[in-house]
């Protein structure tokens, strides 16, 4: 499994599924050598999150899927950050693709849902059996809300990316920001892979302000960004992963991953980008 996955994914794997004998090994999957070295005789699947949450690392889906197939593994990709509009993992060799449809696909902060897409009829039948047996079926109202959201997915993602590019440009030049994490930056270590496998870089950005105290100061001054753990909505959101989305990960492990107390994550929305930048400028003073 990708190491800096969403905190909820880490929690389910390490504290729930482990009770049923399902083991997981967390590695930096952006380096294929790490994947290869951790495959064991009983390994069944490779789980990727790309871009990752919250450090926006990129894994080469095509290369990782090929390695998985060579070793008889299923490749599962959480595609929530990119959405089908920007990235299509099945076309790159993945077997199963997951989306937290609560986020960009719904897009309006009014539905809780998840989607699974697979590459074969056999996998579809197997998953449908589990779905039918456990009752994991979306209600008609929620389904309608998702259909509504999908209608505007393209235009929302385009506008979000345009806003994000301007905000990233601002953040990279601000003296109070120590580092910006965004695959659209040319100095991002996986920038070329991101360009190769996706049509856009998305609307998620993380940046480090240096300490928890400085992050608190930022949050106390911000106005247009709503403090919330979610993402992918029409409104801009802000969070501190170490104390929110990734609080379930032990502090020592967070430190190893680089999820510092000063790391701030933003989900860029559709507001006027000049308002968003001015809001960040004042909050970073």
PDB file of C-alpha atoms in Angstrom, residues 42-152:
ATOM      1  CA  UNK A  42       1.087 -14.307   0.380  1.00  0.00           C
ATOM      2  CA  UNK A  43       0.692 -10.831  -1.178  1.00  0.00           C
ATOM      3  CA  UNK A  44      -2.595 -10.571  -3.072  1.00  0.00           C
ATOM      4  CA  UNK A  45      -2.920  -6.961  -4.186  1.00  0.00           C
ATOM      5  CA  UNK A  46      -1.156  -3.667  -4.725  1.00  0.00           C
ATOM      6  CA  UNK A  47      -3.090  -0.645  -3.428  1.00  0.00           C
ATOM      7  CA  UNK A  48      -2.101   2.733  -4.838  1.00  0.00           C
ATOM      8  CA  UNK A  49      -3.169   6.238  -3.996  1.00  0.00           C
ATOM      9  CA  UNK A  50      -1.935   8.674  -6.633  1.00  0.00           C
ATOM     10  CA  UNK A  51      -1.739  11.584  -6.126  1.00  0.00           C
ATOM     11  CA  UNK A  52      -1.331  10.773  -2.459  1.00  0.00           C
ATOM     12  CA  UNK A  53      -3.107  12.422   0.426  1.00  0.00           C
ATOM     13  CA  UNK A  54      -1.694  14.769   1.691  1.00  0.00           C
ATOM     14  CA  UNK A  55       1.819  14.931   0.160  1.00  0.00           C
ATOM     15  CA  UNK A  56       0.717  14.671  -3.484  1.00  0.00           C
ATOM     16  CA  UNK A  57       3.277  12.017  -4.430  1.00  0.00           C
ATOM     17  CA  UNK A  58       2.779  10.276  -7.767  1.00  0.00           C
ATOM     18  CA  UNK A  59       3.072   6.575  -8.577  1.00  0.00           C
ATOM     19  CA  UNK A  60       3.565   5.387 -12.147  1.00  0.00           C
ATOM     20  CA  UNK A  61       0.313   3.437 -12.486  1.00  0.00           C
ATOM     21  CA  UNK A  62       1.263   1.683 -15.714  1.00  0.00           C
ATOM     22  CA  UNK A  63       4.646   0.504 -14.428  1.00  0.00           C
ATOM     23  CA  UNK A  64       3.270  -0.487 -11.020  1.00  0.00           C
ATOM     24  CA  UNK A  65       0.356  -2.389 -12.594  1.00  0.00           C
ATOM     25  CA  UNK A  66       2.769  -4.241 -14.864  1.00  0.00           C
ATOM     26  CA  UNK A  67       4.896  -5.227 -11.872  1.00  0.00           C
ATOM     27  CA  UNK A  68       1.778  -6.375 -10.033  1.00  0.00           C
ATOM     28  CA  UNK A  69       0.661  -8.546 -12.946  1.00  0.00           C
ATOM     29  CA  UNK A  70       4.106 -10.152 -13.151  1.00  0.00           C
ATOM     30  CA  UNK A  71       3.611 -11.243  -9.548  1.00  0.00           C
ATOM     31  CA  UNK A  72      -0.041 -12.287  -9.851  1.00  0.00           C
ATOM     32  CA  UNK A  73      -1.428  -9.324  -7.910  1.00  0.00           C
ATOM     33  CA  UNK A  74      -4.510  -7.196  -8.408  1.00  0.00           C
ATOM     34  CA  UNK A  75      -3.850  -3.472  -8.737  1.00  0.00           C
ATOM     35  CA  UNK A  76      -6.257  -1.191  -6.880  1.00  0.00           C
ATOM     36  CA  UNK A  77      -6.096   2.583  -7.360  1.00  0.00           C
ATOM     37  CA  UNK A  78      -7.775   5.274  -5.286  1.00  0.00           C
ATOM     38  CA  UNK A  79      -8.448   7.901  -7.960  1.00  0.00           C
ATOM     39  CA  UNK A  80     -10.348  10.365  -5.762  1.00  0.00           C
ATOM     40  CA  UNK A  81      -7.960  13.309  -6.166  1.00  0.00           C
ATOM     41  CA  UNK A  82      -7.742  13.096  -9.964  1.00  0.00           C
ATOM     42  CA  UNK A  83     -11.263  11.916 -10.824  1.00  0.00           C
ATOM     43  CA  UNK A  84     -12.050  10.183 -14.141  1.00  0.00           C
ATOM     44  CA  UNK A  85     -11.868  13.582 -15.817  1.00  0.00           C
ATOM     45  CA  UNK A  86      -8.103  13.825 -15.370  1.00  0.00           C
ATOM     46  CA  UNK A  87      -6.909  10.241 -14.906  1.00  0.00           C
ATOM     47  CA  UNK A  88      -8.125   6.776 -15.979  1.00  0.00           C
ATOM     48  CA  UNK A  89      -6.186   4.061 -14.117  1.00  0.00           C
ATOM     49  CA  UNK A  90      -7.907   1.110 -15.828  1.00  0.00           C
ATOM     50  CA  UNK A  91      -6.534   2.312 -19.163  1.00  0.00           C
ATOM     51  CA  UNK A  92      -3.108   2.234 -17.501  1.00  0.00           C
ATOM     52  CA  UNK A  93      -3.455  -1.372 -16.337  1.00  0.00           C
ATOM     53  CA  UNK A  94      -5.260  -1.150 -12.995  1.00  0.00           C
ATOM     54  CA  UNK A  95      -7.852  -3.804 -12.122  1.00  0.00           C
ATOM     55  CA  UNK A  96      -9.970  -1.889  -9.611  1.00  0.00           C
ATOM     56  CA  UNK A  97     -10.481   1.871  -9.264  1.00  0.00           C
ATOM     57  CA  UNK A  98     -11.990   3.520  -6.196  1.00  0.00           C
ATOM     58  CA  UNK A  99     -13.536   6.961  -5.848  1.00  0.00           C
ATOM     59  CA  UNK A 100     -14.774   8.718  -2.778  1.00  0.00           C
ATOM     60  CA  UNK A 101     -17.693  10.145  -4.729  1.00  0.00           C
ATOM     61  CA  UNK A 102     -18.452  12.378  -1.749  1.00  0.00           C
ATOM     62  CA  UNK A 103     -15.670  14.573  -3.095  1.00  0.00           C
ATOM     63  CA  UNK A 104     -15.268  15.828  -6.692  1.00  0.00           C
ATOM     64  CA  UNK A 105     -17.792  13.531  -8.364  1.00  0.00           C
ATOM     65  CA  UNK A 106     -20.597  14.740  -6.094  1.00  0.00           C
ATOM     66  CA  UNK A 107     -18.924  18.106  -5.848  1.00  0.00           C
ATOM     67  CA  UNK A 108     -21.481  19.992  -3.756  1.00  0.00           C
ATOM     68  CA  UNK A 109     -20.925  18.788  -0.161  1.00  0.00           C
ATOM     69  CA  UNK A 110     -24.348  17.170   0.018  1.00  0.00           C
ATOM     70  CA  UNK A 111     -23.824  13.444  -0.548  1.00  0.00           C
ATOM     71  CA  UNK A 112     -21.785  10.637   1.026  1.00  0.00           C
ATOM     72  CA  UNK A 113     -20.952   7.921  -1.489  1.00  0.00           C
ATOM     73  CA  UNK A 114     -18.248   5.694  -2.896  1.00  0.00           C
ATOM     74  CA  UNK A 115     -17.755   4.157  -6.335  1.00  0.00           C
ATOM     75  CA  UNK A 116     -15.863   1.094  -7.525  1.00  0.00           C
ATOM     76  CA  UNK A 117     -14.967   0.504 -11.182  1.00  0.00           C
ATOM     77  CA  UNK A 118     -13.411  -2.761 -12.386  1.00  0.00           C
ATOM     78  CA  UNK A 119     -11.869  -4.041 -15.599  1.00  0.00           C
ATOM     79  CA  UNK A 120     -13.536  -7.464 -15.959  1.00  0.00           C
ATOM     80  CA  UNK A 121     -17.017  -8.927 -15.730  1.00  0.00           C
ATOM     81  CA  UNK A 122     -15.715 -11.542 -13.274  1.00  0.00           C
ATOM     82  CA  UNK A 123     -14.521  -8.887 -10.829  1.00  0.00           C
ATOM     83  CA  UNK A 124     -17.800  -7.020 -11.268  1.00  0.00           C
ATOM     84  CA  UNK A 125     -19.806 -10.124 -10.394  1.00  0.00           C
ATOM     85  CA  UNK A 126     -17.615 -10.886  -7.375  1.00  0.00           C
ATOM     86  CA  UNK A 127     -17.976  -7.366  -6.008  1.00  0.00           C
ATOM     87  CA  UNK A 128     -21.701  -7.249  -6.738  1.00  0.00           C
ATOM     88  CA  UNK A 129     -22.137 -10.410  -4.678  1.00  0.00           C
ATOM     89  CA  UNK A 130     -20.354  -8.775  -1.730  1.00  0.00           C
ATOM     90  CA  UNK A 131     -22.357  -5.574  -2.223  1.00  0.00           C
ATOM     91  CA  UNK A 132     -25.644  -7.466  -2.284  1.00  0.00           C
ATOM     92  CA  UNK A 133     -24.665  -9.569   0.725  1.00  0.00           C
ATOM     93  CA  UNK A 134     -23.560  -6.683   2.934  1.00  0.00           C
ATOM     94  CA  UNK A 135     -26.116  -4.086   1.845  1.00  0.00           C
ATOM     95  CA  UNK A 136     -23.669  -1.507   0.539  1.00  0.00           C
ATOM     96  CA  UNK A 137     -26.127  -0.071  -1.994  1.00  0.00           C
ATOM     97  CA  UNK A 138     -26.534   3.658  -2.603  1.00  0.00           C
ATOM     98  CA  UNK A 139     -30.027   5.072  -2.160  1.00  0.00           C
ATOM     99  CA  UNK A 140     -31.941   6.710  -5.046  1.00  0.00           C
ATOM    100  CA  UNK A 141     -31.616  10.276  -3.716  1.00  0.00           C
ATOM    101  CA  UNK A 142     -27.853   9.961  -3.296  1.00  0.00           C
ATOM    102  CA  UNK A 143     -27.585   8.365  -6.735  1.00  0.00           C
ATOM    103  CA  UNK A 144     -29.494  11.277  -8.243  1.00  0.00           C
ATOM    104  CA  UNK A 145     -27.195  13.769  -6.523  1.00  0.00           C
ATOM    105  CA  UNK A 146     -24.158  12.013  -7.994  1.00  0.00           C
ATOM    106  CA  UNK A 147     -25.678  12.046 -11.473  1.00  0.00           C
ATOM    107  CA  UNK A 148     -26.245  15.780 -11.067  1.00  0.00           C
ATOM    108  CA  UNK A 149     -22.642  16.267  -9.957  1.00  0.00           C
ATOM    109  CA  UNK A 150     -21.213  14.302 -12.876  1.00  0.00           C
ATOM    110  CA  UNK A 151     -22.956  16.642 -15.322  1.00  0.00           C
ATOM    111  CA  UNK A 152     -20.711  19.518 -14.255  1.00  0.00           C
TER     112      UNK A 152
END
